[in-house]
mmCIF file of C-alpha atoms in Angstrom:
data_model
loop_
_atom_site.group_PDB
_atom_site.id
_atom_site.type_symbol
_atom_site.label_atom_id
_atom_site.label_comp_id
_atom_site.label_asym_id
_atom_site.label_seq_id
_atom_site.Cartn_x
_atom_site.Cartn_y
_atom_site.Cartn_z
ATOM 1 C CA UNK J 2 191.433 -43.042 36.572
ATOM 2 C CA UNK J 3 190.670 -41.341 39.878
ATOM 3 C CA UNK J 4 190.558 -43.777 42.773
ATOM 4 C CA UNK J 5 187.449 -44.188 44.908
ATOM 5 C CA UNK J 6 189.307 -42.610 47.832
ATOM 6 C CA UNK J 7 190.023 -39.362 45.993
ATOM 7 C CA UNK J 8 186.575 -39.253 44.410
ATOM 8 C CA UNK J 9 185.105 -39.003 47.902
ATOM 9 C CA UNK J 10 187.118 -35.812 48.497
ATOM 10 C CA UNK J 11 186.176 -34.012 45.276
ATOM 11 C CA UNK J 12 182.779 -32.824 46.479
ATOM 12 C CA UNK J 13 184.018 -30.325 49.129
ATOM 13 C CA UNK J 14 186.065 -28.470 46.509
ATOM 14 C CA UNK J 15 182.908 -27.617 44.569
ATOM 15 C CA UNK J 16 181.977 -25.081 47.236
ATOM 16 C CA UNK J 17 185.185 -23.005 46.905
ATOM 17 C CA UNK J 18 183.726 -20.553 44.323
ATOM 18 C CA UNK J 19 180.790 -19.936 46.649
ATOM 19 C CA UNK J 20 182.907 -18.715 49.571
ATOM 20 C CA UNK J 21 183.707 -15.228 48.167
ATOM 21 C CA UNK J 22 180.181 -15.002 46.756
ATOM 22 C CA UNK J 23 178.770 -15.700 50.209
ATOM 23 C CA UNK J 24 180.818 -12.881 51.754
ATOM 24 C CA UNK J 25 179.862 -10.487 48.969
ATOM 25 C CA UNK J 26 176.138 -11.219 49.316
ATOM 26 C CA UNK J 27 176.404 -10.975 53.117
ATOM 27 C CA UNK J 28 177.842 -7.461 53.109
ATOM 28 C CA UNK J 29 175.685 -6.391 50.155
ATOM 29 C CA UNK J 30 172.518 -7.397 51.999
ATOM 30 C CA UNK J 31 171.300 -9.694 49.215
ATOM 31 C CA UNK J 32 169.364 -12.107 51.408
ATOM 32 C CA UNK J 33 168.035 -14.500 48.741
ATOM 33 C CA UNK J 34 171.406 -14.744 47.045
ATOM 34 C CA UNK J 35 173.040 -15.298 50.437
ATOM 35 C CA UNK J 36 170.552 -18.076 51.201
ATOM 36 C CA UNK J 37 171.332 -19.722 47.888
ATOM 37 C CA UNK J 38 175.072 -19.651 48.616
ATOM 38 C CA UNK J 39 174.645 -21.046 52.133
ATOM 39 C CA UNK J 40 172.465 -23.906 50.882
ATOM 40 C CA UNK J 41 174.902 -24.450 48.007
ATOM 41 C CA UNK J 42 177.661 -24.968 50.578
ATOM 42 C CA UNK J 43 175.661 -27.065 53.023
ATOM 43 C CA UNK J 44 174.355 -29.615 50.519
ATOM 44 C CA UNK J 45 177.787 -30.592 49.117
ATOM 45 C CA UNK J 46 179.049 -30.950 52.694
ATOM 46 C CA UNK J 47 176.145 -33.297 53.370
ATOM 47 C CA UNK J 48 176.939 -35.193 50.163
ATOM 48 C CA UNK J 49 180.564 -35.523 51.281
ATOM 49 C CA UNK J 50 179.462 -36.946 54.620
ATOM 50 C CA UNK J 51 177.193 -39.438 52.846
ATOM 51 C CA UNK J 52 179.987 -40.654 50.611
ATOM 52 C CA UNK J 53 182.359 -40.935 53.563
ATOM 53 C CA UNK J 54 179.761 -43.069 55.352
ATOM 54 C CA UNK J 55 179.419 -45.276 52.280
ATOM 55 C CA UNK J 56 176.247 -47.170 53.172
ATOM 56 C CA UNK J 57 173.947 -48.642 50.556
ATOM 57 C CA UNK J 58 172.024 -45.874 48.782
ATOM 58 C CA UNK J 59 174.322 -43.056 49.942
ATOM 59 C CA UNK J 60 175.663 -42.446 46.412
ATOM 60 C CA UNK J 61 172.133 -41.734 45.172
ATOM 61 C CA UNK J 62 171.468 -39.395 48.090
ATOM 62 C CA UNK J 63 174.763 -37.603 47.472
ATOM 63 C CA UNK J 64 173.906 -37.142 43.785
ATOM 64 C CA UNK J 65 170.497 -35.725 44.726
ATOM 65 C CA UNK J 66 172.160 -33.331 47.194
ATOM 66 C CA UNK J 67 174.592 -32.098 44.544
ATOM 67 C CA UNK J 68 171.775 -31.623 42.056
ATOM 68 C CA UNK J 69 169.767 -29.677 44.608
ATOM 69 C CA UNK J 70 172.771 -27.517 45.453
ATOM 70 C CA UNK J 71 173.359 -26.636 41.794
ATOM 71 C CA UNK J 72 169.691 -25.822 41.242
ATOM 72 C CA UNK J 73 169.354 -23.635 44.332
ATOM 73 C CA UNK J 74 172.584 -21.743 43.661
ATOM 74 C CA UNK J 75 171.505 -21.100 40.072
ATOM 75 C CA UNK J 76 168.008 -19.997 41.038
ATOM 76 C CA UNK J 77 168.731 -17.955 44.170
ATOM 77 C CA UNK J 78 172.452 -17.225 44.141
ATOM 78 C CA UNK J 79 172.803 -16.355 40.471
ATOM 79 C CA UNK J 80 169.252 -15.128 39.957
ATOM 80 C CA UNK J 81 168.787 -17.266 36.837
ATOM 81 C CA UNK J 82 165.408 -18.610 35.785
ATOM 82 C CA UNK J 83 163.907 -21.962 36.713
ATOM 83 C CA UNK J 84 164.763 -23.531 33.358
ATOM 84 C CA UNK J 85 168.485 -22.900 33.849
ATOM 85 C CA UNK J 86 168.226 -24.097 37.446
ATOM 86 C CA UNK J 87 166.611 -27.366 36.393
ATOM 87 C CA UNK J 88 169.153 -27.963 33.638
ATOM 88 C CA UNK J 89 172.131 -27.337 35.893
ATOM 89 C CA UNK J 90 170.614 -29.412 38.676
ATOM 90 C CA UNK J 91 170.137 -32.330 36.269
ATOM 91 C CA UNK J 92 173.703 -31.945 35.054
ATOM 92 C CA UNK J 93 175.106 -31.929 38.585
ATOM 93 C CA UNK J 94 173.016 -34.941 39.532
ATOM 94 C CA UNK J 95 174.081 -36.899 36.442
ATOM 95 C CA UNK J 96 177.726 -35.916 36.804
ATOM 96 C CA UNK J 97 177.804 -37.030 40.429
ATOM 97 C CA UNK J 98 176.177 -40.322 39.504
ATOM 98 C CA UNK J 99 178.836 -40.927 36.857
ATOM 99 C CA UNK J 100 181.615 -39.873 39.236
ATOM 100 C CA UNK J 101 180.613 -42.412 41.852
ATOM 101 C CA UNK J 102 179.797 -45.298 39.559
ATOM 102 C CA UNK J 103 181.571 -48.357 40.932
ATOM 103 C CA UNK J 104 182.247 -46.942 44.390
ATOM 104 C CA UNK J 105 181.684 -49.744 46.857
ATOM 105 C CA UNK J 106 178.959 -49.090 49.388
ATOM 106 C CA UNK J 107 178.813 -50.866 52.713
ATOM 107 C CA UNK J 108 175.785 -53.108 53.102
ATOM 108 C CA UNK J 109 174.436 -52.690 56.639
ATOM 109 C CA UNK J 110 174.737 -55.898 58.665
ATOM 110 C CA UNK J 111 171.531 -57.723 59.477
ATOM 111 C CA UNK J 112 170.105 -56.972 62.910
ATOM 112 C CA UNK J 113 171.139 -59.412 65.618
ATOM 113 C CA UNK J 114 168.651 -62.193 66.240
ATOM 114 C CA UNK J 115 166.172 -61.502 68.991
ATOM 115 C CA UNK J 116 166.818 -63.452 72.183
ATOM 116 C CA UNK J 117 164.416 -66.338 72.773
ATOM 117 C CA UNK J 118 161.414 -65.404 74.899
ATOM 118 C CA UNK J 119 161.717 -66.176 78.586
ATOM 119 C CA UNK J 120 159.117 -68.775 79.653
ATOM 120 C CA UNK J 121 156.330 -67.369 81.806
ATOM 121 C CA UNK J 122 157.181 -69.552 84.845
ATOM 122 C CA UNK J 123 160.705 -68.155 84.819
ATOM 123 C CA UNK J 124 159.418 -64.572 84.595
ATOM 124 C CA UNK J 125 157.160 -65.149 87.571
ATOM 125 C CA UNK J 126 159.948 -66.799 89.564
ATOM 126 C CA UNK J 127 162.331 -63.947 88.684
ATOM 127 C CA UNK J 128 159.800 -61.379 89.886
ATOM 128 C CA UNK J 129 159.299 -63.181 93.194
ATOM 129 C CA UNK J 130 163.045 -63.595 93.683
ATOM 130 C CA UNK J 131 163.672 -59.889 92.995
ATOM 131 C CA UNK J 132 161.111 -58.974 95.643
ATOM 132 C CA UNK J 133 162.824 -61.294 98.119
ATOM 133 C CA UNK J 134 166.258 -59.855 97.306
ATOM 134 C CA UNK J 135 164.960 -56.368 98.070
ATOM 135 C CA UNK J 136 163.768 -57.532 101.492
ATOM 136 C CA UNK J 137 166.913 -59.436 102.536
ATOM 137 C CA UNK J 138 168.952 -56.422 103.809
ATOM 138 C CA UNK J 139 166.213 -55.572 106.329
ATOM 139 C CA UNK J 140 165.950 -59.108 107.724
ATOM 140 C CA UNK J 141 167.909 -60.302 110.789
ATOM 141 C CA UNK J 142 169.154 -63.440 109.004
ATOM 142 C CA UNK J 143 172.043 -62.817 106.554
ATOM 143 C CA UNK J 144 171.907 -66.455 105.431
ATOM 144 C CA UNK J 145 168.821 -65.564 103.387
ATOM 145 C CA UNK J 146 171.116 -63.793 100.946
ATOM 146 C CA UNK J 147 173.028 -66.968 100.097
ATOM 147 C CA UNK J 148 169.812 -68.794 99.203
ATOM 148 C CA UNK J 149 168.613 -65.884 97.052
ATOM 149 C CA UNK J 150 171.990 -65.774 95.294
ATOM 150 C CA UNK J 151 171.917 -69.524 94.630
ATOM 151 C CA UNK J 152 168.381 -69.343 93.222
ATOM 152 C CA UNK J 153 169.428 -66.410 91.050
ATOM 153 C CA UNK J 154 172.065 -68.663 89.482
ATOM 154 C CA UNK J 155 169.501 -71.415 88.901
ATOM 155 C CA UNK J 156 167.148 -69.014 87.101
ATOM 156 C CA UNK J 157 170.015 -67.648 84.994
ATOM 157 C CA UNK J 158 170.907 -71.200 83.919
ATOM 158 C CA UNK J 159 167.298 -72.032 83.087
ATOM 159 C CA UNK J 160 167.019 -68.998 80.797
ATOM 160 C CA UNK J 161 169.658 -70.736 78.644
ATOM 161 C CA UNK J 162 168.012 -74.144 79.119
ATOM 162 C CA UNK J 163 164.277 -73.569 78.667
ATOM 163 C CA UNK J 164 163.713 -77.301 78.057
ATOM 164 C CA UNK J 165 164.690 -77.963 81.706
ATOM 165 C CA UNK J 166 162.226 -75.479 83.227
ATOM 166 C CA UNK J 167 159.478 -78.050 83.857
ATOM 167 C CA UNK J 168 161.948 -80.327 85.636
ATOM 168 C CA UNK J 169 163.323 -77.663 87.998
ATOM 169 C CA UNK J 170 160.128 -75.681 88.526
ATOM 170 C CA UNK J 171 158.729 -77.671 91.532
ATOM 171 C CA UNK J 172 161.954 -77.271 93.526
ATOM 172 C CA UNK J 173 162.219 -73.580 92.676
ATOM 173 C CA UNK J 174 158.634 -72.885 93.717
ATOM 174 C CA UNK J 175 159.146 -74.831 96.958
ATOM 175 C CA UNK J 176 162.228 -72.744 97.756
ATOM 176 C CA UNK J 177 160.464 -69.485 96.910
ATOM 177 C CA UNK J 178 157.380 -70.383 98.953
ATOM 178 C CA UNK J 179 159.546 -71.260 101.951
ATOM 179 C CA UNK J 180 161.661 -68.129 101.691
ATOM 180 C CA UNK J 181 158.617 -65.884 101.358
ATOM 181 C CA UNK J 182 157.043 -67.381 104.475
ATOM 182 C CA UNK J 183 160.276 -67.043 106.448
ATOM 183 C CA UNK J 184 160.676 -63.431 105.302
ATOM 184 C CA UNK J 185 157.079 -62.617 106.286
ATOM 185 C CA UNK J 186 157.558 -64.034 109.790
ATOM 186 C CA UNK J 187 160.867 -62.275 110.317
ATOM 187 C CA UNK J 188 159.464 -58.997 109.032
ATOM 188 C CA UNK J 189 156.578 -59.381 111.525
ATOM 189 C CA UNK J 190 159.058 -59.484 114.401
ATOM 190 C CA UNK J 191 159.718 -63.202 114.841
ATOM 191 C CA UNK J 192 163.023 -64.163 116.439
ATOM 192 C CA UNK J 193 165.084 -66.510 114.222
ATOM 193 C CA UNK J 194 164.999 -70.021 115.744
ATOM 194 C CA UNK J 195 168.286 -71.915 116.260
ATOM 195 C CA UNK J 196 167.793 -74.183 113.234
ATOM 196 C CA UNK J 197 166.984 -71.441 110.739
ATOM 197 C CA UNK J 198 170.562 -70.890 109.561
ATOM 198 C CA UNK J 199 171.046 -74.639 109.025
ATOM 199 C CA UNK J 200 167.811 -74.782 107.039
ATOM 200 C CA UNK J 201 168.833 -71.854 104.851
ATOM 201 C CA UNK J 202 172.273 -73.376 104.286
ATOM 202 C CA UNK J 203 170.602 -76.631 103.214
ATOM 203 C CA UNK J 204 168.304 -74.721 100.807
ATOM 204 C CA UNK J 205 171.286 -72.917 99.276
ATOM 205 C CA UNK J 206 173.131 -76.208 98.903
ATOM 206 C CA UNK J 207 170.115 -77.799 97.248
ATOM 207 C CA UNK J 208 169.877 -74.900 94.795
ATOM 208 C CA UNK J 209 173.537 -75.392 93.895
ATOM 209 C CA UNK J 210 172.835 -79.098 93.403
ATOM 210 C CA UNK J 211 170.098 -78.153 90.931
ATOM 211 C CA UNK J 212 172.637 -76.162 88.921
ATOM 212 C CA UNK J 213 175.123 -79.041 89.064
ATOM 213 C CA UNK J 214 172.477 -81.498 87.909
ATOM 214 C CA UNK J 215 171.502 -79.249 85.003
ATOM 215 C CA UNK J 216 175.126 -79.015 83.874
ATOM 216 C CA UNK J 217 175.581 -82.772 84.156
ATOM 217 C CA UNK J 218 172.489 -83.418 82.046
ATOM 218 C CA UNK J 219 173.708 -81.047 79.351
ATOM 219 C CA UNK J 220 177.144 -82.682 79.450
ATOM 220 C CA UNK J 221 175.588 -86.112 79.005
ATOM 221 C CA UNK J 222 173.433 -84.867 76.133
ATOM 222 C CA UNK J 223 176.525 -83.436 74.433
ATOM 223 C CA UNK J 224 178.421 -86.716 74.911
ATOM 224 C CA UNK J 225 175.559 -88.610 73.242
ATOM 225 C CA UNK J 226 175.550 -86.179 70.309
ATOM 226 C CA UNK J 227 179.316 -86.508 69.890
ATOM 227 C CA UNK J 228 179.052 -90.302 69.911
ATOM 228 C CA UNK J 229 176.214 -90.335 67.381
ATOM 229 C CA UNK J 230 178.069 -87.943 65.083
ATOM 230 C CA UNK J 231 181.281 -89.948 65.399
ATOM 231 C CA UNK J 232 179.467 -93.208 64.569
ATOM 232 C CA UNK J 233 177.862 -91.585 61.542
ATOM 233 C CA UNK J 234 181.190 -90.276 60.272
ATOM 234 C CA UNK J 235 182.759 -93.690 60.627
ATOM 235 C CA UNK J 236 179.869 -95.264 58.749
ATOM 236 C CA UNK J 237 180.430 -92.767 55.933
ATOM 237 C CA UNK J 238 184.112 -93.613 55.867
ATOM 238 C CA UNK J 239 185.416 -90.333 57.305
ATOM 239 C CA UNK J 240 186.400 -91.549 60.757
#
């Protein structure tokens, strides 16, 4: 019995008789016969590619391509009538189907799950933060960048923890409101006061504390789940 590997390489050899016929029809100026030979070569090549790919349904497509190639070569290349073309096409289709019976086709993997939607408050905060980040290079206070970077980390954490958005939202909005006002004043020509850098450092530190608090809450929640699961296993006699 021919293995599935070698069966995939049988289709290209079916075009070998058409190669000299193609050259003959080319130099003889027989355009319809030449077209039939070219299509008779192209379709088996396409069938070979389908069987090499090996996805679900490719064997049926390859059989249809081989049947079409046989019919077109018979009708155009050989100049036979439509009845002979249909009979040979059916034979080629059926023979290819029998040849590839049992060949394993690859089932395409399911599409990856769509990411959870980002809550609207986070989208709005992200938009405001992106606008602030674009303004920071033109401002005379480099410390603004550290606050923007810290808030960027908070928003990235909250995308993974949407249940914590309501808890962190007031602090985030307060930081954004303050930064927007500071940026507006500086952009209008205000001179940074002596305490501005300390204020911005405190805001960046507070943003980092928000991230630390979020991680601690998730750690505590995980510890509770581990304890509950461990107690349940012990009750069932597995611990």
